[in-house]
mmCIF file of C-alpha atoms in Angstrom:
data_model
loop_
_atom_site.group_PDB
_atom_site.id
_atom_site.type_symbol
_atom_site.label_atom_id
_atom_site.label_comp_id
_atom_site.label_asym_id
_atom_site.label_seq_id
_atom_site.Cartn_x
_atom_site.Cartn_y
_atom_site.Cartn_z
ATOM 1 C CA MET A 1 -36.376 -10.638 5.781
ATOM 2 C CA SER A 2 -37.854 -12.482 8.446
ATOM 3 C CA LYS A 3 -37.780 -11.963 11.940
ATOM 4 C CA ILE A 4 -35.445 -13.988 12.681
ATOM 5 C CA GLY A 5 -33.035 -13.166 10.059
ATOM 6 C CA ARG A 6 -33.226 -9.756 11.624
ATOM 7 C CA LEU A 7 -32.326 -10.318 14.441
ATOM 8 C CA LEU A 8 -29.629 -12.659 14.227
ATOM 9 C CA CYS A 9 -28.167 -9.309 11.516
ATOM 10 C CA VAL A 10 -28.638 -6.598 13.926
ATOM 11 C CA ARG A 11 -26.964 -8.768 16.567
ATOM 12 C CA LEU A 12 -24.311 -9.656 15.090
ATOM 13 C CA ALA A 13 -23.700 -6.502 13.439
ATOM 14 C CA SER A 14 -23.950 -4.715 16.244
ATOM 15 C CA ARG A 15 -21.096 -7.169 18.127
ATOM 16 C CA ILE A 16 -18.873 -7.106 15.279
ATOM 17 C CA GLY A 17 -19.620 -3.240 15.129
ATOM 18 C CA LEU A 18 -18.526 -3.133 18.567
ATOM 19 C CA VAL A 19 -14.828 -5.638 18.092
ATOM 20 C CA VAL A 20 -14.334 -3.266 15.072
ATOM 21 C CA GLY A 21 -14.589 0.023 17.272
ATOM 22 C CA ILE A 22 -12.790 -1.426 20.540
ATOM 23 C CA LEU A 23 -9.705 -2.616 17.625
ATOM 24 C CA PHE A 24 -10.098 1.165 16.474
ATOM 25 C CA GLY A 25 -9.269 3.151 19.807
ATOM 26 C CA ILE A 26 -6.644 1.038 20.733
ATOM 27 C CA LEU A 27 -5.381 1.511 17.466
ATOM 28 C CA LEU A 28 -6.219 5.183 17.521
ATOM 29 C CA LEU A 29 -4.416 5.350 21.286
ATOM 30 C CA VAL A 30 -1.291 3.482 19.607
ATOM 31 C CA GLU A 31 -0.539 6.393 17.044
ATOM 32 C CA PHE A 32 -1.187 8.975 19.332
ATOM 33 C CA LEU A 33 1.358 7.673 22.091
ATOM 34 C CA ASP A 34 3.778 7.847 19.251
ATOM 35 C CA THR A 35 5.175 11.059 19.944
ATOM 36 C CA TRP A 36 8.336 11.265 17.578
ATOM 37 C CA ARG A 37 6.359 10.530 14.260
ATOM 38 C CA PHE A 38 3.567 12.775 15.402
ATOM 39 C CA GLY A 39 5.745 15.844 16.481
ATOM 40 C CA LEU A 40 7.759 15.468 12.856
ATOM 41 C CA THR A 41 4.747 14.869 11.031
ATOM 42 C CA ALA A 42 2.930 18.229 12.789
ATOM 43 C CA ASP A 43 6.806 20.084 11.605
ATOM 44 C CA VAL A 44 6.248 18.698 8.066
ATOM 45 C CA ALA A 45 2.276 19.605 7.663
ATOM 46 C CA GLY A 46 0.830 21.024 10.489
ATOM 47 C CA PRO A 47 -0.646 19.609 13.668
ATOM 48 C CA TRP A 48 -4.229 19.130 11.725
ATOM 49 C CA VAL A 49 -2.741 17.081 9.003
ATOM 50 C CA ALA A 50 -1.141 14.997 11.695
ATOM 51 C CA THR A 51 -4.198 14.542 13.416
ATOM 52 C CA TRP A 52 -5.675 13.350 10.797
ATOM 53 C CA LEU A 53 -3.329 11.262 9.124
ATOM 54 C CA ALA A 54 -2.987 9.171 12.747
ATOM 55 C CA VAL A 55 -6.998 8.842 12.796
ATOM 56 C CA LEU A 56 -6.866 7.832 8.589
ATOM 57 C CA SER A 57 -4.148 5.485 9.602
ATOM 58 C CA ALA A 58 -6.299 4.008 12.888
ATOM 59 C CA VAL A 59 -9.367 3.648 9.923
ATOM 60 C CA ARG A 60 -7.203 1.756 7.800
ATOM 61 C CA TRP A 61 -5.373 -0.961 10.230
ATOM 62 C CA SER A 62 -8.809 -1.417 11.508
ATOM 63 C CA LEU A 63 -10.321 -2.152 8.000
ATOM 64 C CA LEU A 64 -7.218 -4.633 7.127
ATOM 65 C CA ALA A 65 -8.069 -6.695 9.894
ATOM 66 C CA LEU A 66 -11.823 -7.093 9.489
ATOM 67 C CA PRO A 67 -11.497 -10.920 8.865
ATOM 68 C CA VAL A 68 -9.831 -11.402 12.475
ATOM 69 C CA THR A 69 -12.932 -8.724 13.654
ATOM 70 C CA THR A 70 -15.445 -10.286 11.885
ATOM 71 C CA THR A 71 -14.475 -13.511 13.234
ATOM 72 C CA ILE A 72 -14.303 -12.340 16.937
ATOM 73 C CA GLY A 73 -17.465 -9.999 16.853
ATOM 74 C CA ALA A 74 -19.457 -13.082 15.346
ATOM 75 C CA ILE A 75 -17.906 -15.483 17.942
ATOM 76 C CA VAL A 76 -19.340 -12.745 20.498
ATOM 77 C CA GLY A 77 -22.598 -12.463 19.246
ATOM 78 C CA LEU A 78 -23.247 -15.956 18.476
ATOM 79 C CA ILE A 79 -22.869 -16.711 22.563
ATOM 80 C CA ASP A 80 -24.757 -13.908 22.942
ATOM 81 C CA LEU A 81 -27.335 -15.271 21.022
ATOM 82 C CA HIS A 82 -27.442 -18.646 23.355
ATOM 83 C CA SER A 83 -26.770 -17.167 26.661
ATOM 84 C CA HIS A 84 -30.415 -15.780 26.097
ATOM 85 C CA ARG A 85 -31.566 -19.033 24.270
ATOM 86 C CA GLU A 86 -32.593 -17.502 21.101
ATOM 87 C CA MET A 87 -30.285 -20.158 19.508
ATOM 88 C CA VAL A 88 -32.280 -22.204 20.904
ATOM 89 C CA ILE A 89 -35.840 -20.980 20.456
ATOM 90 C CA ILE A 90 -34.909 -20.651 16.497
ATOM 91 C CA SER A 91 -33.467 -24.265 16.338
ATOM 92 C CA ALA A 92 -36.635 -25.504 17.850
ATOM 93 C CA THR A 93 -38.855 -23.906 14.916
ATOM 94 C CA GLY A 94 -37.309 -26.283 12.787
ATOM 95 C CA ARG A 95 -35.049 -23.896 10.812
ATOM 96 C CA SER A 96 -31.573 -25.811 9.792
ATOM 97 C CA ILE A 97 -28.642 -24.036 10.035
ATOM 98 C CA TRP A 98 -27.838 -22.744 6.483
ATOM 99 C CA SER A 99 -31.477 -21.054 6.525
ATOM 100 C CA THR A 100 -30.253 -19.351 9.696
ATOM 101 C CA LEU A 101 -27.303 -18.421 7.737
ATOM 102 C CA LYS A 102 -28.445 -16.917 5.011
ATOM 103 C CA TRP A 103 -29.067 -13.426 5.670
ATOM 104 C CA PRO A 104 -25.974 -12.934 7.974
ATOM 105 C CA LEU A 105 -23.899 -14.072 5.378
ATOM 106 C CA ALA A 106 -25.857 -11.712 3.111
ATOM 107 C CA MET A 107 -25.033 -8.986 5.392
ATOM 108 C CA VAL A 108 -21.418 -9.925 5.229
ATOM 109 C CA ILE A 109 -21.152 -9.766 1.885
ATOM 110 C CA LEU A 110 -22.545 -6.408 1.519
ATOM 111 C CA SER A 111 -20.448 -5.426 4.059
ATOM 112 C CA GLY A 112 -17.173 -6.125 1.926
ATOM 113 C CA VAL A 113 -18.864 -4.709 -1.155
ATOM 114 C CA VAL A 114 -19.435 -1.622 0.517
ATOM 115 C CA VAL A 115 -15.909 -1.705 2.713
ATOM 116 C CA VAL A 116 -14.123 -2.138 -0.695
ATOM 117 C CA THR A 117 -16.366 0.470 -2.899
ATOM 118 C CA ILE A 118 -16.676 3.070 -0.264
ATOM 119 C CA ALA A 119 -15.188 3.024 2.810
ATOM 120 C CA ASP A 120 -11.689 1.910 1.673
ATOM 121 C CA SER A 121 -11.695 4.284 -1.413
ATOM 122 C CA VAL A 122 -12.924 7.322 0.606
ATOM 123 C CA ALA A 123 -10.402 6.718 3.405
ATOM 124 C CA ILE A 124 -7.686 6.320 0.827
ATOM 125 C CA ARG A 125 -8.911 9.879 -1.181
ATOM 126 C CA ILE A 126 -8.255 11.335 1.873
ATOM 127 C CA TYR A 127 -5.089 10.188 2.187
ATOM 128 C CA GLN A 128 -4.132 11.498 -1.377
ATOM 129 C CA GLN A 129 -5.502 15.221 -0.975
ATOM 130 C CA LEU A 130 -3.172 14.680 2.713
ATOM 131 C CA ASP A 131 -0.209 14.085 0.174
ATOM 132 C CA ALA A 132 0.599 11.122 2.571
ATOM 133 C CA ALA A 133 2.573 9.557 0.390
ATOM 134 C CA GLU A 134 4.301 12.582 -0.107
ATOM 135 C CA ILE A 135 4.810 12.997 4.063
ATOM 136 C CA GLY A 136 5.696 9.518 4.437
ATOM 137 C CA TRP A 137 2.283 7.679 5.493
ATOM 138 C CA GLY A 138 2.210 4.951 3.479
ATOM 139 C CA ARG A 139 1.853 1.361 4.862
ATOM 140 C CA ALA A 140 4.781 1.425 6.465
ATOM 141 C CA TYR A 141 3.974 4.187 8.452
ATOM 142 C CA SER A 142 7.457 5.802 8.397
ATOM 143 C CA LEU A 143 8.846 9.157 7.696
ATOM 144 C CA GLY A 144 12.537 9.053 5.452
ATOM 145 C CA ASP A 145 13.882 9.441 2.653
ATOM 146 C CA ARG A 146 11.637 11.065 0.180
ATOM 147 C CA ALA A 147 14.127 10.572 -2.974
ATOM 148 C CA VAL A 148 12.396 8.597 -5.855
ATOM 149 C CA TRP A 149 14.088 6.438 -9.157
ATOM 150 C CA TYR A 150 11.673 5.883 -12.312
ATOM 151 C CA ASN A 151 12.663 3.577 -14.883
ATOM 152 C CA GLN A 152 11.109 5.399 -17.709
ATOM 153 C CA SER A 153 10.957 4.388 -21.298
ATOM 154 C CA GLY A 154 9.698 6.092 -24.671
ATOM 155 C CA ASP A 155 10.308 7.352 -28.031
ATOM 156 C CA ASP A 156 13.642 8.295 -27.076
ATOM 157 C CA GLY A 157 14.747 5.050 -25.474
ATOM 158 C CA ARG A 158 14.955 3.941 -22.335
ATOM 159 C CA TYR A 159 16.518 5.539 -19.529
ATOM 160 C CA VAL A 160 16.318 6.236 -15.273
ATOM 161 C CA ILE A 161 15.347 9.393 -13.470
ATOM 162 C CA TYR A 162 16.759 10.183 -10.085
ATOM 163 C CA ALA A 163 14.810 13.099 -7.797
ATOM 164 C CA ARG A 164 15.622 14.226 -4.998
ATOM 165 C CA THR A 165 12.175 15.028 -3.852
ATOM 166 C CA ALA A 166 8.670 13.848 -5.693
ATOM 167 C CA LEU A 167 5.779 16.081 -5.211
ATOM 168 C CA GLY A 168 1.921 15.348 -6.317
ATOM 169 C CA GLY A 169 1.460 11.868 -6.682
ATOM 170 C CA GLY A 170 5.288 12.044 -8.449
ATOM 171 C CA ALA A 171 4.545 13.999 -11.369
ATOM 172 C CA GLU A 172 6.855 16.968 -10.044
ATOM 173 C CA LEU A 173 10.375 16.142 -9.600
ATOM 174 C CA ARG A 174 12.943 18.341 -8.080
ATOM 175 C CA GLU A 175 16.867 18.472 -8.254
ATOM 176 C CA VAL A 176 16.906 15.825 -11.569
ATOM 177 C CA SER A 177 19.355 13.322 -12.975
ATOM 178 C CA ILE A 178 18.650 11.494 -16.004
ATOM 179 C CA PHE A 179 20.635 8.385 -16.843
ATOM 180 C CA ARG A 180 20.407 6.553 -20.552
ATOM 181 C CA LEU A 181 20.619 3.227 -20.307
ATOM 182 C CA LEU A 182 22.417 2.099 -23.507
ATOM 183 C CA ASP A 183 23.741 -1.081 -25.200
ATOM 184 C CA SER A 184 27.348 -1.938 -24.071
ATOM 185 C CA GLY A 185 30.452 0.239 -25.572
ATOM 186 C CA ALA A 186 27.604 3.060 -26.422
ATOM 187 C CA ARG A 187 28.320 6.945 -25.243
ATOM 188 C CA GLY A 188 25.192 8.735 -24.689
ATOM 189 C CA ALA A 189 24.155 12.302 -22.839
ATOM 190 C CA ARG A 190 23.565 12.639 -18.713
ATOM 191 C CA ILE A 191 20.787 15.191 -17.671
ATOM 192 C CA HIS A 192 20.558 17.583 -14.736
ATOM 193 C CA ALA A 193 17.778 19.750 -13.969
ATOM 194 C CA GLU A 194 15.953 21.783 -11.457
ATOM 195 C CA SER A 195 12.891 20.511 -11.983
ATOM 196 C CA ALA A 196 10.685 17.736 -13.874
ATOM 197 C CA THR A 197 7.417 17.709 -14.890
ATOM 198 C CA LEU A 198 5.256 15.836 -16.193
ATOM 199 C CA GLN A 199 2.642 16.155 -18.911
ATOM 200 C CA ASP A 200 1.270 14.380 -22.168
ATOM 201 C CA GLU A 201 3.857 11.732 -22.684
ATOM 202 C CA ALA A 202 6.489 13.121 -21.974
ATOM 203 C CA TRP A 203 9.150 14.824 -19.130
ATOM 204 C CA LEU A 204 9.528 18.832 -18.907
ATOM 205 C CA LEU A 205 12.545 19.333 -17.781
ATOM 206 C CA ARG A 206 13.743 23.288 -16.504
ATOM 207 C CA SER A 207 16.745 24.732 -15.886
ATOM 208 C CA GLY A 208 19.655 21.990 -16.696
ATOM 209 C CA THR A 209 22.752 21.200 -18.337
ATOM 210 C CA ILE A 210 23.053 17.856 -20.489
ATOM 211 C CA LEU A 211 26.666 16.098 -20.304
ATOM 212 C CA ASP A 212 27.947 14.251 -22.812
ATOM 213 C CA VAL A 213 30.929 12.464 -22.962
ATOM 214 C CA ASP A 214 32.685 14.306 -26.356
ATOM 215 C CA GLN A 215 31.031 17.515 -25.963
ATOM 216 C CA PRO A 216 31.083 20.876 -23.361
ATOM 217 C CA ALA A 217 28.259 21.361 -21.443
ATOM 218 C CA ARG A 218 25.007 22.322 -23.032
ATOM 219 C CA PRO A 219 22.761 24.589 -20.640
ATOM 220 C CA PHE A 220 18.859 24.707 -21.150
ATOM 221 C CA ASP A 221 15.806 26.131 -20.601
ATOM 222 C CA SER A 222 13.780 23.714 -21.029
ATOM 223 C CA TYR A 223 13.826 20.178 -22.404
ATOM 224 C CA LEU A 224 11.052 17.624 -23.451
ATOM 225 C CA ILE A 225 12.204 14.025 -23.255
ATOM 226 C CA ALA A 226 8.984 11.099 -24.172
ATOM 227 C CA THR A 227 7.885 8.517 -21.873
ATOM 228 C CA ASP A 228 5.613 6.290 -21.327
ATOM 229 C CA ALA A 229 4.168 6.856 -17.857
ATOM 230 C CA THR A 230 1.278 7.346 -16.274
ATOM 231 C CA LEU A 231 0.336 9.648 -13.463
ATOM 232 C CA SER A 232 -1.292 6.188 -11.846
ATOM 233 C CA GLU A 233 1.859 4.330 -11.892
ATOM 234 C CA LEU A 234 4.091 7.047 -11.314
ATOM 235 C CA GLY A 235 2.256 7.342 -7.665
ATOM 236 C CA LEU A 236 2.258 4.068 -7.514
ATOM 237 C CA GLN A 237 5.767 3.820 -7.157
ATOM 238 C CA VAL A 238 5.931 7.120 -5.223
ATOM 239 C CA GLY A 239 4.060 5.369 -2.378
ATOM 240 C CA THR A 240 2.493 1.799 -2.412
ATOM 241 C CA ALA A 241 -0.518 -0.611 -4.003
ATOM 242 C CA GLU A 242 -1.730 -0.104 -0.563
ATOM 243 C CA ASP A 243 -2.070 3.745 -1.037
ATOM 244 C CA MET A 244 -4.844 3.220 -4.009
ATOM 245 C CA SER A 245 -8.442 2.766 -4.152
ATOM 246 C CA TRP A 246 -10.216 -0.011 -6.500
ATOM 247 C CA PHE A 247 -11.058 2.017 -8.642
ATOM 248 C CA ASP A 248 -7.457 3.983 -9.107
ATOM 249 C CA LEU A 249 -6.277 0.887 -9.580
ATOM 250 C CA ARG A 250 -8.787 -1.085 -11.741
ATOM 251 C CA GLU A 251 -7.883 1.988 -13.965
ATOM 252 C CA LEU A 252 -4.579 1.567 -13.703
ATOM 253 C CA LEU A 253 -3.950 -2.108 -14.602
ATOM 254 C CA GLN A 254 -6.609 -1.221 -17.500
ATOM 255 C CA HIS A 255 -3.933 1.519 -19.006
ATOM 256 C CA GLY A 256 -0.932 -1.237 -18.526
ATOM 257 C CA VAL A 257 2.036 -1.225 -16.141
ATOM 258 C CA THR A 258 5.542 -1.574 -17.138
ATOM 259 C CA ASP A 259 7.343 -1.883 -14.229
ATOM 260 C CA PRO A 260 6.863 -5.618 -13.425
ATOM 261 C CA PHE A 261 7.343 -5.259 -9.675
ATOM 262 C CA ALA A 262 4.611 -2.591 -9.347
ATOM 263 C CA LYS A 263 2.731 -4.807 -11.705
ATOM 264 C CA ALA A 264 2.743 -7.649 -9.374
ATOM 265 C CA ALA A 265 1.744 -5.174 -6.436
ATOM 266 C CA ALA A 266 -0.977 -3.309 -7.847
ATOM 267 C CA GLU A 267 -2.639 -6.634 -9.695
ATOM 268 C CA THR A 268 -2.386 -8.288 -5.767
ATOM 269 C CA ARG A 269 -3.955 -5.260 -3.742
ATOM 270 C CA PHE A 270 -7.004 -5.555 -6.760
ATOM 271 C CA GLN A 271 -7.778 -9.309 -6.660
ATOM 272 C CA LYS A 272 -7.302 -8.783 -2.813
ATOM 273 C CA LEU A 273 -10.135 -6.702 -2.805
ATOM 274 C CA ASN A 274 -11.807 -8.075 -4.971
ATOM 275 C CA ALA A 275 -11.809 -11.577 -2.707
ATOM 276 C CA LEU A 276 -12.559 -9.239 0.563
ATOM 277 C CA PRO A 277 -16.214 -10.265 0.321
ATOM 278 C CA ALA A 278 -15.360 -13.672 0.340
ATOM 279 C CA LEU A 279 -12.964 -14.038 3.140
ATOM 280 C CA LEU A 280 -15.497 -11.720 5.159
ATOM 281 C CA SER A 281 -18.062 -14.814 4.221
ATOM 282 C CA GLY A 282 -15.034 -17.370 5.083
ATOM 283 C CA SER A 283 -14.712 -15.610 8.903
ATOM 284 C CA LEU A 284 -18.508 -16.186 9.744
ATOM 285 C CA LEU A 285 -18.654 -19.541 8.595
ATOM 286 C CA ILE A 286 -15.826 -20.388 11.263
ATOM 287 C CA ALA A 287 -17.353 -18.375 13.588
ATOM 288 C CA PHE A 288 -20.269 -20.242 13.380
ATOM 289 C CA ALA A 289 -19.078 -23.357 12.673
ATOM 290 C CA PHE A 290 -16.998 -23.125 16.018
ATOM 291 C CA THR A 291 -19.851 -21.098 18.231
ATOM 292 C CA SER A 292 -23.654 -22.179 16.478
ATOM 293 C CA GLY A 293 -23.705 -25.818 18.113
ATOM 294 C CA TYR A 294 -26.291 -26.071 21.550
ATOM 295 C CA ARG A 295 -24.319 -26.643 25.448
ATOM 296 C CA ARG A 296 -26.422 -27.345 27.701
ATOM 297 C CA ALA A 297 -23.720 -26.252 30.268
ATOM 298 C CA GLY A 298 -22.622 -23.322 28.184
ATOM 299 C CA HIS A 299 -19.036 -23.441 28.236
ATOM 300 C CA TYR A 300 -17.354 -21.926 24.927
ATOM 301 C CA GLY A 301 -13.828 -21.776 25.999
ATOM 302 C CA TRP A 302 -12.145 -23.943 24.469
ATOM 303 C CA THR A 303 -14.701 -23.628 21.428
ATOM 304 C CA ILE A 304 -13.746 -20.080 21.202
ATOM 305 C CA ILE A 305 -10.341 -20.066 21.516
ATOM 306 C CA ALA A 306 -10.617 -22.289 18.035
ATOM 307 C CA GLY A 307 -12.318 -20.664 16.264
ATOM 308 C CA ILE A 308 -10.314 -16.875 17.145
ATOM 309 C CA GLY A 309 -6.729 -18.997 17.150
ATOM 310 C CA LEU A 310 -8.119 -20.206 13.515
ATOM 311 C CA GLY A 311 -9.518 -17.274 12.679
ATOM 312 C CA LEU A 312 -5.957 -15.497 13.618
ATOM 313 C CA LEU A 313 -4.615 -17.941 11.215
ATOM 314 C CA VAL A 314 -6.158 -17.111 8.516
ATOM 315 C CA PHE A 315 -5.520 -13.309 9.000
ATOM 316 C CA MET A 316 -1.473 -14.931 8.551
ATOM 317 C CA ILE A 317 -2.056 -16.685 6.066
ATOM 318 C CA THR A 318 -3.736 -13.739 4.257
ATOM 319 C CA GLU A 319 -1.048 -11.351 4.952
ATOM 320 C CA MET A 320 1.520 -13.843 3.924
ATOM 321 C CA ALA A 321 0.150 -14.844 0.486
ATOM 322 C CA ASP A 322 -0.121 -11.015 -0.037
ATOM 323 C CA ARG A 323 3.516 -10.378 0.416
ATOM 324 C CA ALA A 324 4.438 -12.944 -1.959
ATOM 325 C CA GLY A 325 1.961 -12.366 -4.861
ATOM 326 C CA SER A 326 3.325 -8.338 -3.894
ATOM 327 C CA ALA A 327 6.950 -9.126 -4.657
ATOM 328 C CA GLY A 328 5.561 -11.710 -7.937
ATOM 329 C CA VAL A 329 6.848 -14.993 -6.324
ATOM 330 C CA LEU A 330 3.094 -15.630 -6.337
ATOM 331 C CA SER A 331 0.107 -15.589 -8.898
ATOM 332 C CA PRO A 332 -1.678 -12.355 -7.625
ATOM 333 C CA ILE A 333 -4.982 -14.176 -8.470
ATOM 334 C CA ILE A 334 -3.805 -17.259 -5.887
ATOM 335 C CA ALA A 335 -2.304 -15.007 -3.065
ATOM 336 C CA ALA A 336 -5.320 -13.024 -2.895
ATOM 337 C CA TRP A 337 -8.089 -15.878 -3.005
ATOM 338 C CA ALA A 338 -6.776 -18.942 -2.024
ATOM 339 C CA PRO A 339 -7.002 -17.749 1.414
ATOM 340 C CA ALA A 340 -10.801 -16.219 1.277
ATOM 341 C CA LEU A 341 -11.565 -19.981 -0.337
ATOM 342 C CA THR A 342 -9.330 -21.711 2.162
ATOM 343 C CA ALA A 343 -11.462 -20.084 5.051
ATOM 344 C CA ILE A 344 -14.597 -21.060 3.203
ATOM 345 C CA ILE A 345 -13.933 -24.623 3.119
ATOM 346 C CA ILE A 346 -12.562 -25.301 6.776
ATOM 347 C CA GLY A 347 -16.264 -23.544 8.164
ATOM 348 C CA LEU A 348 -18.350 -25.337 5.260
ATOM 349 C CA SER A 349 -16.208 -28.678 6.298
ATOM 350 C CA VAL A 350 -16.653 -27.690 10.178
ATOM 351 C CA ILE A 351 -20.490 -27.223 9.829
ATOM 352 C CA LEU A 352 -21.135 -29.959 7.532
ATOM 353 C CA ARG A 353 -19.359 -32.834 9.812
ATOM 354 C CA LYS A 354 -21.258 -31.213 12.952
ATOM 355 C CA GLU A 355 -24.564 -30.646 11.007
ATOM 356 C CA ASP A 356 -24.107 -34.435 9.037
ATOM 357 C CA GLY A 357 -21.812 -35.842 11.038
ATOM 358 C CA ARG A 358 -19.184 -38.493 8.921
ATOM 359 C CA VAL A 359 -20.658 -39.025 4.985
#
């Protein structure tokens, strides 16, 4: 890496890091100011767990807002370079904007890969160890009823499981009721049990009763009912796709997901993580497009507003596409990659227009 490339990377990385740090501090303050949720979590899991969940919540929201903070931080860094006439000197050496962009772009792409594979995965792993989804700290960040419904199928046919409480990522259920899904007019059994535990391709029910319409109730100590579900798929239904790392999602999708809504959410989240380096690249290109040009008077007000506004617009489009993809309305690949490609095209178009004029 050349000295110019090192200067640009250090300056931009420091300013982007500063913006991310400020946003993290604001989010952390908001989490601690919500004393009702913090107190309720402390009552359920203890004060230290509540503190960790608040910190991790701020971390994950900061990661979610990376496209915007990258744009703002890069704009701040480029203005700083202009204010010290460093960008003028770089241009005077005969370097084109593309040569100047090379190393910062590589830095942003590498940072995106690190965020997806390490930072986000570590935060989610800690979330899982703290049983965040079971306490109620998923993407929605709300405490509520922990009852769950599972649509299941296996060698014993199709059925629905209702449980008052789900533990262990959805593999341990309490106060369970099972309803078989039969053809119209068919008669089947209903099962109630104190607990159900997921084993190899089966649910193990304990201390329950089998109820048939034409037979007396039959109590049992243990009972097996076959299922095709996996622990990862159950965890996805208990929490959200946002509570799963890139590695968990890849493994889950390789084994297959039977629930179409859970599958759409998992595929959209997986493709969104894959597209993050490209989305951050588009954010950096937008910052360069609206800030890298020389200003004799040094006035960047409207340019900064336009760049930040465009960055926020890309973020909003990304989140709307994420909702559409998770709901199965839009293809997960389109929902994840279209905003990233749009940001890249906008940034490249503006840079080409400023550098080469009309074609």
